[in-house]
PDB file of C-alpha atoms in Angstrom:
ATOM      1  CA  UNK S 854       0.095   6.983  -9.110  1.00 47.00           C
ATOM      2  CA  UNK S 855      -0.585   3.897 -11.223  1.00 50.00           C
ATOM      3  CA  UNK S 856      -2.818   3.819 -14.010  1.00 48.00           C
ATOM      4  CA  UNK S 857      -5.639   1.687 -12.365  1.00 47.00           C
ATOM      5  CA  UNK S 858      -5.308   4.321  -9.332  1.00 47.00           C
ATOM      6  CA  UNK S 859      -5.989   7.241 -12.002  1.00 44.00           C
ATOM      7  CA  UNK S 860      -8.702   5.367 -13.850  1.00 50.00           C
ATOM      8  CA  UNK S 861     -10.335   4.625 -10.052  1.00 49.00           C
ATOM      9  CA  UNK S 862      -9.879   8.387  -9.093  1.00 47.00           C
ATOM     10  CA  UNK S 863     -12.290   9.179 -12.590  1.00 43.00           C
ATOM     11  CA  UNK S 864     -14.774   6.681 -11.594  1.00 47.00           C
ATOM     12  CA  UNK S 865     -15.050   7.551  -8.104  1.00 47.00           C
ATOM     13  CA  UNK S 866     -15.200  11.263  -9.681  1.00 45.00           C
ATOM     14  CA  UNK S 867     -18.498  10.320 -11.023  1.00 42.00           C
ATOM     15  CA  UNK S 868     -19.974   8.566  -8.208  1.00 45.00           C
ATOM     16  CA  UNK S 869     -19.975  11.336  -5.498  1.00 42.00           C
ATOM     17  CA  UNK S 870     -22.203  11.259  -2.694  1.00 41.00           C
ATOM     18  CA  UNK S 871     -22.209  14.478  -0.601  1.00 38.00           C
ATOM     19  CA  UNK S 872     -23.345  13.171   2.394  1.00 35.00           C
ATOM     20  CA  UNK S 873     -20.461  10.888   2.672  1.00 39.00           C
ATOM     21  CA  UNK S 874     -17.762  13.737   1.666  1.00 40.00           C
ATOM     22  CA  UNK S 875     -15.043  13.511   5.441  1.00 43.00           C
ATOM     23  CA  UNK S 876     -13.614  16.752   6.738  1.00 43.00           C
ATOM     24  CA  UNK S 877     -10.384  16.875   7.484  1.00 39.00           C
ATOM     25  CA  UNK S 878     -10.442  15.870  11.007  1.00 45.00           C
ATOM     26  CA  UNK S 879     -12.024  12.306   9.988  1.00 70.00           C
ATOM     27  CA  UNK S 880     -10.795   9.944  12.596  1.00 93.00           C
ATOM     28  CA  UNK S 881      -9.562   6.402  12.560  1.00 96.00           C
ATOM     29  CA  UNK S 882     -12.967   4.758  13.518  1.00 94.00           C
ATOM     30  CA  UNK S 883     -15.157   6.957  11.448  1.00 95.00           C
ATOM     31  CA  UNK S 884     -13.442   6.013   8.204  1.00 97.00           C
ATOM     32  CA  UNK S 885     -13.062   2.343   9.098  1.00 96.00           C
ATOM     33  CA  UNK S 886     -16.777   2.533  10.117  1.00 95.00           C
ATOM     34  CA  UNK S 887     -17.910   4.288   7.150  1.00 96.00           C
ATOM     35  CA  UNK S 888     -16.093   2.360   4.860  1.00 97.00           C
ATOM     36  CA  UNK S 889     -17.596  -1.356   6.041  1.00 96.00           C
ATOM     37  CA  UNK S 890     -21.280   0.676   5.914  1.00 95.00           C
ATOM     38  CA  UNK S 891     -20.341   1.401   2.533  1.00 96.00           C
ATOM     39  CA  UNK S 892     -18.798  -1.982   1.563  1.00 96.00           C
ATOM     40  CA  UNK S 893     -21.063  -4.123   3.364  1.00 95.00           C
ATOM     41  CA  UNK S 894     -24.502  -2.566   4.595  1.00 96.00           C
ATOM     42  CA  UNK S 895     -26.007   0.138   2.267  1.00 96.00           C
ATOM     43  CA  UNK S 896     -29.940  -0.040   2.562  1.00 96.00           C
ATOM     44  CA  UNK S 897     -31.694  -2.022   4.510  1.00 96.00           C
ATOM     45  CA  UNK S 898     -30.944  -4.844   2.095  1.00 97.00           C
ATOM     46  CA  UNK S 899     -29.606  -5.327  -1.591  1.00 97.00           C
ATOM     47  CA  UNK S 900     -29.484  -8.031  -4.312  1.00 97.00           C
ATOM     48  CA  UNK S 901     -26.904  -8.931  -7.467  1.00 97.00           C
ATOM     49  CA  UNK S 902     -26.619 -11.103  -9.975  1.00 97.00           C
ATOM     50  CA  UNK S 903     -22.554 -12.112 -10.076  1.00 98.00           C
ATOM     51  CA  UNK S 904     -20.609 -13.747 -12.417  1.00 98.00           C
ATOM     52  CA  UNK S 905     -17.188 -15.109 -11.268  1.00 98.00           C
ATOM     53  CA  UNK S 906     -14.182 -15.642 -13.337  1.00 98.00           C
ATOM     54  CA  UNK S 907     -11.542 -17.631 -11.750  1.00 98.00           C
ATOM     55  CA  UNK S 908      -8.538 -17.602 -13.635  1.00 98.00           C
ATOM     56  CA  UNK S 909      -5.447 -20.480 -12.261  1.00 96.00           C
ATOM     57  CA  UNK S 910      -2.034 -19.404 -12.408  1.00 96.00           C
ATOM     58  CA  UNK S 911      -1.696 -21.274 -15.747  1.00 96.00           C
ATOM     59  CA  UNK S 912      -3.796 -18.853 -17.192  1.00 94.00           C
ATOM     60  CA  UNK S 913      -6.689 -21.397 -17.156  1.00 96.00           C
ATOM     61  CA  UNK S 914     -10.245 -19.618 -16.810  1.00 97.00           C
ATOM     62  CA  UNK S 915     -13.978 -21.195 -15.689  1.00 97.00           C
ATOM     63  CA  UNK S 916     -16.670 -18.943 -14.396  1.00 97.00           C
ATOM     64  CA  UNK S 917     -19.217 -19.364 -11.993  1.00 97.00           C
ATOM     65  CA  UNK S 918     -23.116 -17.156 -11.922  1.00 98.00           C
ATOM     66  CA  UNK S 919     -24.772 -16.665  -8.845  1.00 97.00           C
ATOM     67  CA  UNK S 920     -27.079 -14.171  -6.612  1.00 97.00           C
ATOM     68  CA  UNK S 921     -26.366 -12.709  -3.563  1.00 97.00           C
ATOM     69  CA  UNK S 922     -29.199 -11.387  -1.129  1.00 97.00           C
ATOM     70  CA  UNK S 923     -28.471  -9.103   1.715  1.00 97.00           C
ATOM     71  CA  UNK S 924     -30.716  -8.141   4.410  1.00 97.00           C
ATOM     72  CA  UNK S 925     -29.178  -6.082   7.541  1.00 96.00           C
ATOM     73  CA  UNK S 926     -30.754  -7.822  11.078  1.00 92.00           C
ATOM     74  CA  UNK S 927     -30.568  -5.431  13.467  1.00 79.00           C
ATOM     75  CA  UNK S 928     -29.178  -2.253  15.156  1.00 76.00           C
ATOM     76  CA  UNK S 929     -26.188  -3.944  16.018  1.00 84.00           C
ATOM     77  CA  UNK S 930     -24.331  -4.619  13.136  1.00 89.00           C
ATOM     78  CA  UNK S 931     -25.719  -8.240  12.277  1.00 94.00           C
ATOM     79  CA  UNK S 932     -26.420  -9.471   8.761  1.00 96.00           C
ATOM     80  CA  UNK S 933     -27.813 -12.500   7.442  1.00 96.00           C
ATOM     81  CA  UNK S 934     -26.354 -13.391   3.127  1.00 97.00           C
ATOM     82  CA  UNK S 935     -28.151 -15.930   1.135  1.00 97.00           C
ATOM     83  CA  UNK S 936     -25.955 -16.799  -1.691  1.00 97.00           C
ATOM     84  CA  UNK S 937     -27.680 -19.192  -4.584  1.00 97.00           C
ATOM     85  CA  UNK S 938     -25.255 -20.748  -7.620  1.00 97.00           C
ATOM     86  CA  UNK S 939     -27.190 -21.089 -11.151  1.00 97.00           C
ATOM     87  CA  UNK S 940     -24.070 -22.458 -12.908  1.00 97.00           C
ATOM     88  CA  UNK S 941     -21.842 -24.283 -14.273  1.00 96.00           C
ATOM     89  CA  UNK S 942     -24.075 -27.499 -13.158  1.00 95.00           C
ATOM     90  CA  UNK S 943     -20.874 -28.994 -10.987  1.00 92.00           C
ATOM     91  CA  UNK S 944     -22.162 -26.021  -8.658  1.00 93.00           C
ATOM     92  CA  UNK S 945     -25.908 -25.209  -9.674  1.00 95.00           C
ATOM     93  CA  UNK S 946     -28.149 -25.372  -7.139  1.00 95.00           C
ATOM     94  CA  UNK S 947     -25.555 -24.930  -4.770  1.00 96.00           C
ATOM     95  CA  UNK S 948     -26.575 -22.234  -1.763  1.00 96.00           C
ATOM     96  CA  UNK S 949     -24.669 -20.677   0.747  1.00 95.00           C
ATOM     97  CA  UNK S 950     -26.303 -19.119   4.222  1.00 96.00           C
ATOM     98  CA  UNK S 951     -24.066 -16.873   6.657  1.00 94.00           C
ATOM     99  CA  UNK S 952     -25.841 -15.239   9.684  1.00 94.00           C
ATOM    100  CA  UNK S 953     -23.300 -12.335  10.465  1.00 93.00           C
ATOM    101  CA  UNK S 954     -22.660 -11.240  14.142  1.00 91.00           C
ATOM    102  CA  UNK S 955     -20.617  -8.774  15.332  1.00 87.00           C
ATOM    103  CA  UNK S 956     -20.036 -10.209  19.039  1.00 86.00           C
ATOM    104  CA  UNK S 957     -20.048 -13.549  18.363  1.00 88.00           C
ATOM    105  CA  UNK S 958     -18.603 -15.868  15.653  1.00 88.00           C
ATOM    106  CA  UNK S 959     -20.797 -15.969  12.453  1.00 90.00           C
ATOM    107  CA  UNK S 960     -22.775 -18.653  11.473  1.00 93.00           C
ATOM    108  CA  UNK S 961     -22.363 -20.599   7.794  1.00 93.00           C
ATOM    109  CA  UNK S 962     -23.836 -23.645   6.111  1.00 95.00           C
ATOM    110  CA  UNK S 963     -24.117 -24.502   2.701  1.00 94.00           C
ATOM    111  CA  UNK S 964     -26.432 -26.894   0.757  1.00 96.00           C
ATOM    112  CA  UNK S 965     -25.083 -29.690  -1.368  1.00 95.00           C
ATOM    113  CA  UNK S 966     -27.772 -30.555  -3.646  1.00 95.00           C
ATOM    114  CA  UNK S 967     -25.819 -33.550  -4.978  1.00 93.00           C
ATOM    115  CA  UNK S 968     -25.942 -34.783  -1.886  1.00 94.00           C
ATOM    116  CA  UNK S 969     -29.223 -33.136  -0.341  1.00 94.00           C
ATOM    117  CA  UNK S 970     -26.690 -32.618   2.910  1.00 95.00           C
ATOM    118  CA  UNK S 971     -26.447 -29.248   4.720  1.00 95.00           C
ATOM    119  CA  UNK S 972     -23.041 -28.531   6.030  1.00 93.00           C
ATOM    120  CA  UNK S 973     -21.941 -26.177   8.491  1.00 93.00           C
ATOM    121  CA  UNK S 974     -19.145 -24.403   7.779  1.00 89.00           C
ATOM    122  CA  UNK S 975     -16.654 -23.808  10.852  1.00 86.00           C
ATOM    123  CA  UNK S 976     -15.662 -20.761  11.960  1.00 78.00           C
ATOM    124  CA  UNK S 977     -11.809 -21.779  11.147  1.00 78.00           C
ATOM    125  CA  UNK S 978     -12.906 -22.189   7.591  1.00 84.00           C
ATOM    126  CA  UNK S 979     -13.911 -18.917   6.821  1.00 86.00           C
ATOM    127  CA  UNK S 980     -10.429 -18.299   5.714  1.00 90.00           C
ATOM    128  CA  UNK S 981     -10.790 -20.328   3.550  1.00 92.00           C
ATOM    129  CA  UNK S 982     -11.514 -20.705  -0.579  1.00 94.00           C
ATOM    130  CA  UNK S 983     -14.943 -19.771  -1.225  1.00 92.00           C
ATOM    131  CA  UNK S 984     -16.279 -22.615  -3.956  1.00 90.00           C
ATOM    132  CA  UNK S 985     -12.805 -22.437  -5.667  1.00 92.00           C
ATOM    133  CA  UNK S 986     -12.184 -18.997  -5.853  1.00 96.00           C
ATOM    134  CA  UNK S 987      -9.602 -16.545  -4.707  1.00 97.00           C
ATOM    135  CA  UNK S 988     -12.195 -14.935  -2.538  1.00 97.00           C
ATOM    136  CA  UNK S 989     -12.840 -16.119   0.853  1.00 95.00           C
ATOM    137  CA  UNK S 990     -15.763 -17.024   3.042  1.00 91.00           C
ATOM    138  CA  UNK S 991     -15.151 -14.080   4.580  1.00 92.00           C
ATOM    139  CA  UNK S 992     -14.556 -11.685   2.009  1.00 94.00           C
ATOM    140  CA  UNK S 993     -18.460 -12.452   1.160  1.00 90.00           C
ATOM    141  CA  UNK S 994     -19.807 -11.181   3.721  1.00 90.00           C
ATOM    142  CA  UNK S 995     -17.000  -9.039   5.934  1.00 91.00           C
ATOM    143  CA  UNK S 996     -14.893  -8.907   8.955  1.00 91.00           C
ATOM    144  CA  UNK S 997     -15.936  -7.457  11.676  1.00 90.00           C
ATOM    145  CA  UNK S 998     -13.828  -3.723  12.015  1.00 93.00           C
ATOM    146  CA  UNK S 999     -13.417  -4.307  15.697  1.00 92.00           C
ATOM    147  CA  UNK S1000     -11.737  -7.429  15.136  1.00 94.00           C
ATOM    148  CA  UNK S1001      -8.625  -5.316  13.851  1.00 97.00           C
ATOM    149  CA  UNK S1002      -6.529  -2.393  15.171  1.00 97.00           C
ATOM    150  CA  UNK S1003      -6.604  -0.045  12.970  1.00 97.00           C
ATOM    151  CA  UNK S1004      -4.264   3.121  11.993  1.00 97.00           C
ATOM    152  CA  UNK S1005      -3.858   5.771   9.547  1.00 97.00           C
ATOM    153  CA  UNK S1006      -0.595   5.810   7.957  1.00 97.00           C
ATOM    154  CA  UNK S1007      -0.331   8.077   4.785  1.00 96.00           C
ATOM    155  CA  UNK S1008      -3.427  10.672   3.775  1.00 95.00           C
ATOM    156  CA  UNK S1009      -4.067  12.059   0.539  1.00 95.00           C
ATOM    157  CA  UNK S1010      -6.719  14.007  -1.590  1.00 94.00           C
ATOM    158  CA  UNK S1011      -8.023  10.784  -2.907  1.00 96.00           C
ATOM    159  CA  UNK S1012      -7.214   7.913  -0.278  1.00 97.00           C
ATOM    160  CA  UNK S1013      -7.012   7.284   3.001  1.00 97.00           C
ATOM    161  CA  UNK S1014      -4.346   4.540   3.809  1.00 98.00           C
ATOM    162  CA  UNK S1015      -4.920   2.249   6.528  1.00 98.00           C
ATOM    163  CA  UNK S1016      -2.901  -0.361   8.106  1.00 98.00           C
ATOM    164  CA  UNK S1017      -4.798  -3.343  10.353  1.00 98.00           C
ATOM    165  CA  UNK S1018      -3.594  -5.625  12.618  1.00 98.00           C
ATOM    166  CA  UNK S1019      -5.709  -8.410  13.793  1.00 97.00           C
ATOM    167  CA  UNK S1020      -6.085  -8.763  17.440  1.00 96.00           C
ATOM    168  CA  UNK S1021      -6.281 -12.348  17.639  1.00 95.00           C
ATOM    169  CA  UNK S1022      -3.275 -13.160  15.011  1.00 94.00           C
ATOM    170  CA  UNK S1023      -4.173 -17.292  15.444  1.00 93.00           C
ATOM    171  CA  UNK S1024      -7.056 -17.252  13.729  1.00 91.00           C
ATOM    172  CA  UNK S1025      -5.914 -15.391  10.534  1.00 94.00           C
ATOM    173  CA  UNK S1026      -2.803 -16.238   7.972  1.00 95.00           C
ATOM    174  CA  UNK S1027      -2.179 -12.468   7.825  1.00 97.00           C
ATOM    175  CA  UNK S1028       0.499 -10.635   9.984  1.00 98.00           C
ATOM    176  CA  UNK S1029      -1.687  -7.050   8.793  1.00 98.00           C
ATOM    177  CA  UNK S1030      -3.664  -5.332   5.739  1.00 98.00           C
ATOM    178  CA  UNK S1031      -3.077  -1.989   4.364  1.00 98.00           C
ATOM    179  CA  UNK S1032      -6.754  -0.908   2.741  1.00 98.00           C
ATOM    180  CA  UNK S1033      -6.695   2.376   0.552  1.00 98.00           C
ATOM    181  CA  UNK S1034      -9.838   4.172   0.866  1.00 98.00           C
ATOM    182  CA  UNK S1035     -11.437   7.084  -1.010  1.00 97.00           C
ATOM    183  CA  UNK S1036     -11.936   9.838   0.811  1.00 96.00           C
ATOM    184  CA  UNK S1037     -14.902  10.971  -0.810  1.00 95.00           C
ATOM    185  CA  UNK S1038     -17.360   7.725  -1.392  1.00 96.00           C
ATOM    186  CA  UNK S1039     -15.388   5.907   1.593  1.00 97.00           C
ATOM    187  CA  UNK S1040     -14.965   2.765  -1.000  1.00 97.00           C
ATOM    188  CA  UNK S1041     -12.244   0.201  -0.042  1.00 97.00           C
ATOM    189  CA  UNK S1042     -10.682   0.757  -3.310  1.00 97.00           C
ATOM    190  CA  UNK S1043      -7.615  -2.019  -2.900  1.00 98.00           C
ATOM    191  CA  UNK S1044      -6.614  -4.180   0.112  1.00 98.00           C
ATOM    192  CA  UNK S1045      -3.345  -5.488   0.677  1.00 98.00           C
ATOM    193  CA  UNK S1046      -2.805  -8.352   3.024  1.00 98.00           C
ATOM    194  CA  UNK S1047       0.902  -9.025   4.157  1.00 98.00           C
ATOM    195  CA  UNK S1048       2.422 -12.321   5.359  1.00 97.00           C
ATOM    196  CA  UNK S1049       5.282 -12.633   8.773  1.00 96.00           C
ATOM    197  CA  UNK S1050       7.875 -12.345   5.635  1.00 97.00           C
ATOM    198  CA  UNK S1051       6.805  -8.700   5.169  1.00 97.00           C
ATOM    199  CA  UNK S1052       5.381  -8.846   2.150  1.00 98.00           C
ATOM    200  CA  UNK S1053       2.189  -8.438   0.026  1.00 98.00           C
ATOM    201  CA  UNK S1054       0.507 -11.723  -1.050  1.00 98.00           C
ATOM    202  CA  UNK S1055      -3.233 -10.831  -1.781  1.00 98.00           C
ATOM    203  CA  UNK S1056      -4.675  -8.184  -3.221  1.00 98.00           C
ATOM    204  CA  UNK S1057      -8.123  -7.137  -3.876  1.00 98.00           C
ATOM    205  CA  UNK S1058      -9.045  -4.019  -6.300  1.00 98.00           C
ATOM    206  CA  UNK S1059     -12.483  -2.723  -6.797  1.00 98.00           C
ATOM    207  CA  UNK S1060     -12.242  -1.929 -10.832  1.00 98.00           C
ATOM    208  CA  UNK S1061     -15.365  -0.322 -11.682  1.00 97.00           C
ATOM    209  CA  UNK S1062     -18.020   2.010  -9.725  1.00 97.00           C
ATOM    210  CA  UNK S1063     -21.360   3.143 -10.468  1.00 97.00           C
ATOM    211  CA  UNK S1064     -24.175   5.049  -8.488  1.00 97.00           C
ATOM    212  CA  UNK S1065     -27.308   2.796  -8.061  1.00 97.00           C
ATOM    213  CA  UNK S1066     -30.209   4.084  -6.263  1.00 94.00           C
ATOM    214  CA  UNK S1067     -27.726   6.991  -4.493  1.00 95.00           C
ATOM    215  CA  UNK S1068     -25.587   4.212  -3.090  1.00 97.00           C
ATOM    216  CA  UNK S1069     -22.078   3.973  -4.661  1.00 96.00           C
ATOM    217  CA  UNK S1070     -21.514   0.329  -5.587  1.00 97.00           C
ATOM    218  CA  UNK S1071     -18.711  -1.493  -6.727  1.00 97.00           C
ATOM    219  CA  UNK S1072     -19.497  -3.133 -10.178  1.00 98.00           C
ATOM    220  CA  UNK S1073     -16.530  -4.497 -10.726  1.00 98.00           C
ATOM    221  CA  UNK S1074     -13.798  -6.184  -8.506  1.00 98.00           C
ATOM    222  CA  UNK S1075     -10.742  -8.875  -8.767  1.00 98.00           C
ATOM    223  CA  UNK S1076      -9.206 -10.980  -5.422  1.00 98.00           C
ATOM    224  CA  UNK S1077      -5.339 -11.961  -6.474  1.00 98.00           C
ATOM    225  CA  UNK S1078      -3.061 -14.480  -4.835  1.00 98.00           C
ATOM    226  CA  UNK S1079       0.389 -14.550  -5.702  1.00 97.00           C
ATOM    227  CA  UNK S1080       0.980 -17.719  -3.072  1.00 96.00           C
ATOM    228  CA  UNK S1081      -1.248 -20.183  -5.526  1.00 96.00           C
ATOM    229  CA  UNK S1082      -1.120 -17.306  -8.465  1.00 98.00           C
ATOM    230  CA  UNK S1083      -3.659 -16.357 -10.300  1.00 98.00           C
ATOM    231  CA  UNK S1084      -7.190 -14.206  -9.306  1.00 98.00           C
ATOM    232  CA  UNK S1085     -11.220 -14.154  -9.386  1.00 98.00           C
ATOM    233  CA  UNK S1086     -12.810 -11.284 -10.980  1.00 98.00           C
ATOM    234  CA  UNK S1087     -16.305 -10.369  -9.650  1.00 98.00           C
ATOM    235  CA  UNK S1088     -18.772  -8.424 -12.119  1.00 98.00           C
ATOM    236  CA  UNK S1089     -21.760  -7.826 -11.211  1.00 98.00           C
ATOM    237  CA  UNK S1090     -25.347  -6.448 -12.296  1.00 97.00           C
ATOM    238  CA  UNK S1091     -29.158  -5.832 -11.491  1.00 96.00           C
ATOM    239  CA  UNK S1092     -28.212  -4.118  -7.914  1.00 97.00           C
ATOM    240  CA  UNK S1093     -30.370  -3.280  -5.984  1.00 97.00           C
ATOM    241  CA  UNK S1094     -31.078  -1.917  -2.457  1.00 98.00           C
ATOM    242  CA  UNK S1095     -34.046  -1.529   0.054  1.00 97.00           C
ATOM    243  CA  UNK S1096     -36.075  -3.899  -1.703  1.00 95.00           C
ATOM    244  CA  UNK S1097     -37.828  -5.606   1.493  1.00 96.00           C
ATOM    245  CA  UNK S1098     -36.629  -8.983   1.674  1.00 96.00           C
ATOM    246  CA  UNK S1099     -38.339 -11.164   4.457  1.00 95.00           C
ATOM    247  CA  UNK S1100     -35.662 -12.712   7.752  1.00 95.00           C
ATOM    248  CA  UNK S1101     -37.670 -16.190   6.432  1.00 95.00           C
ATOM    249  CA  UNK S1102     -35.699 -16.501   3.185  1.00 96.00           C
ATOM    250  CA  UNK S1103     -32.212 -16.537   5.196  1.00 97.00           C
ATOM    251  CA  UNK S1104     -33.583 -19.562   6.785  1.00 95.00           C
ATOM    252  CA  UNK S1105     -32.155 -23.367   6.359  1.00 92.00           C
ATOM    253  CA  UNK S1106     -35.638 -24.044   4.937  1.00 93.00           C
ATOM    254  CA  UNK S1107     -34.766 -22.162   1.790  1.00 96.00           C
ATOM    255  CA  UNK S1108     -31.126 -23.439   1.683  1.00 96.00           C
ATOM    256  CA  UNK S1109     -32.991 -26.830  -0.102  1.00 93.00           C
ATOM    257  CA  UNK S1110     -35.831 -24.702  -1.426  1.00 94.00           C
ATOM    258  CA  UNK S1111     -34.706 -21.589  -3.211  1.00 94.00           C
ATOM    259  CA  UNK S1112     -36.551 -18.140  -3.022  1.00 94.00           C
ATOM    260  CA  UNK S1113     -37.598 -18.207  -7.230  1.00 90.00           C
ATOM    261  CA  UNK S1114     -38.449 -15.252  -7.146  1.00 90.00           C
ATOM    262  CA  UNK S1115     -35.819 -13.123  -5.631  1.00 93.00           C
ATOM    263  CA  UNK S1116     -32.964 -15.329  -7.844  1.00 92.00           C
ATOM    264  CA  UNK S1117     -34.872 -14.310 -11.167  1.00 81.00           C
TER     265      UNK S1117
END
């Protein structure tokens, strides 16, 4: 086991949550569902503060600082994101709105203050950079577990290890992604994604857990690229869930007019 493996195993150690421990009959669906709850949709809503380090294959590093608000819109698996940039100023002011479905194709625009123009963001773009990073448009927010098929392929004490396969291979530069997830908080703890030559070309690791408000949260993660080299590490602070955010602030309205006091 590598050393960032055994150093995730201790963190993970200290974030238990009983009510998420899996027996051993845990199927396919339950830990695919559990872990995109876990990733994605703890609470009724949640907040950060992020700061992202992008770092070029030249070793060349700028940062960005933003929030992310979260607020879960139904029954049915739809979320609506409001992300908000506060710097550098080539990207303050900058805000990002995704309404999330899980039948239909999500919704995106983002604000260009520079500009005062809202832009929808296609669907077919949402594998795409997100503001420079190795992270995508997706990644932000999720995909959709029924998009994939999905099997278990090795089981451990520690991980499950699942391999994906989209169902609809046109629409993604992936042939499949292996995901490793602990068995105990159901945290995707590192994806794989593999290109048709059969190998691994991007790679995200979740490198730091901590327990906020009984919710295991990732603190700390990094998205790596080896086709354009380099990654984006994601740190992240003030979490926090269930804090009643209104369905108006995820509106176009505050794409141009930012919610002050949710971003403090």
């Amino acid at each position: 086991m590598s050393r960032i493996f055994l150093r995730l195993a201790l963190l993970f150690s200290l974030a238990l949550v009983p009510w998420l421990t899996a027996s051993a009959q845990t199927s396919v669906d339950e830990i695919v569902t559990r872990a995109s709850n876990v990733a994605y949709y703890q609470g009724s809503d949640g907040s950060a503060r992020v700061r992202m380090l992008i770092a070029d294959a030249q070793g060349r590093e700028r940062s960005r600082e933003l929030t992310i608000l979260r607020r879960n819109a139904g029954t049915d698996g739809d979320q609506q994101f409001y992300v908000y940039f506060h710097a550098p100023a080539d990207v303050a002011k900058t805000s990002f709105l995704i309404w999330k479905h899980t039948v239909v194709e999500d919704d995106r625009w983002m604000y260009l203050p520079a500009l005062d123009l809202v832009k929808r963001i296609a669907a077919s773009d949402e594998r795409t950079s997100f503001v420079g990073s190795h992270f995508f448009y997706e990644d932000v927010s999720g995909r959709t577990p029924t998009e994939d098929t999905h099997e278990l392929v090795e089981e451990s004490d520690t991980y499950y290890v699942l391999q994906s396969t989209p169902k609809d291979a046109s629409v993604v530069e992936f042939t499949h992604y292996k995901s490793w997830i602990h068995t105990t908080t159901f945290i995707p703890v590192k994806i794989e994604y593999y290109g048709a030559d059969g190998n691994a070309y991007r790679t995200y690791e979740a490198l730091g857990v901590e327990t906020i408000d009984g919710f295991p949260t990732v603190m700390r993660s990094r998205m790596s690229d080896s086709r354009i080299g380099g990654s984006t590490t994601m740190e992240y602070e003030n979490v926090r869930y269930n804090t009643g955010l209104s369905e108006e602030l995820f509106t176009e309205r505050y794409l141009r007019s930012p919610p002050r006091r949710e971003l403090r």
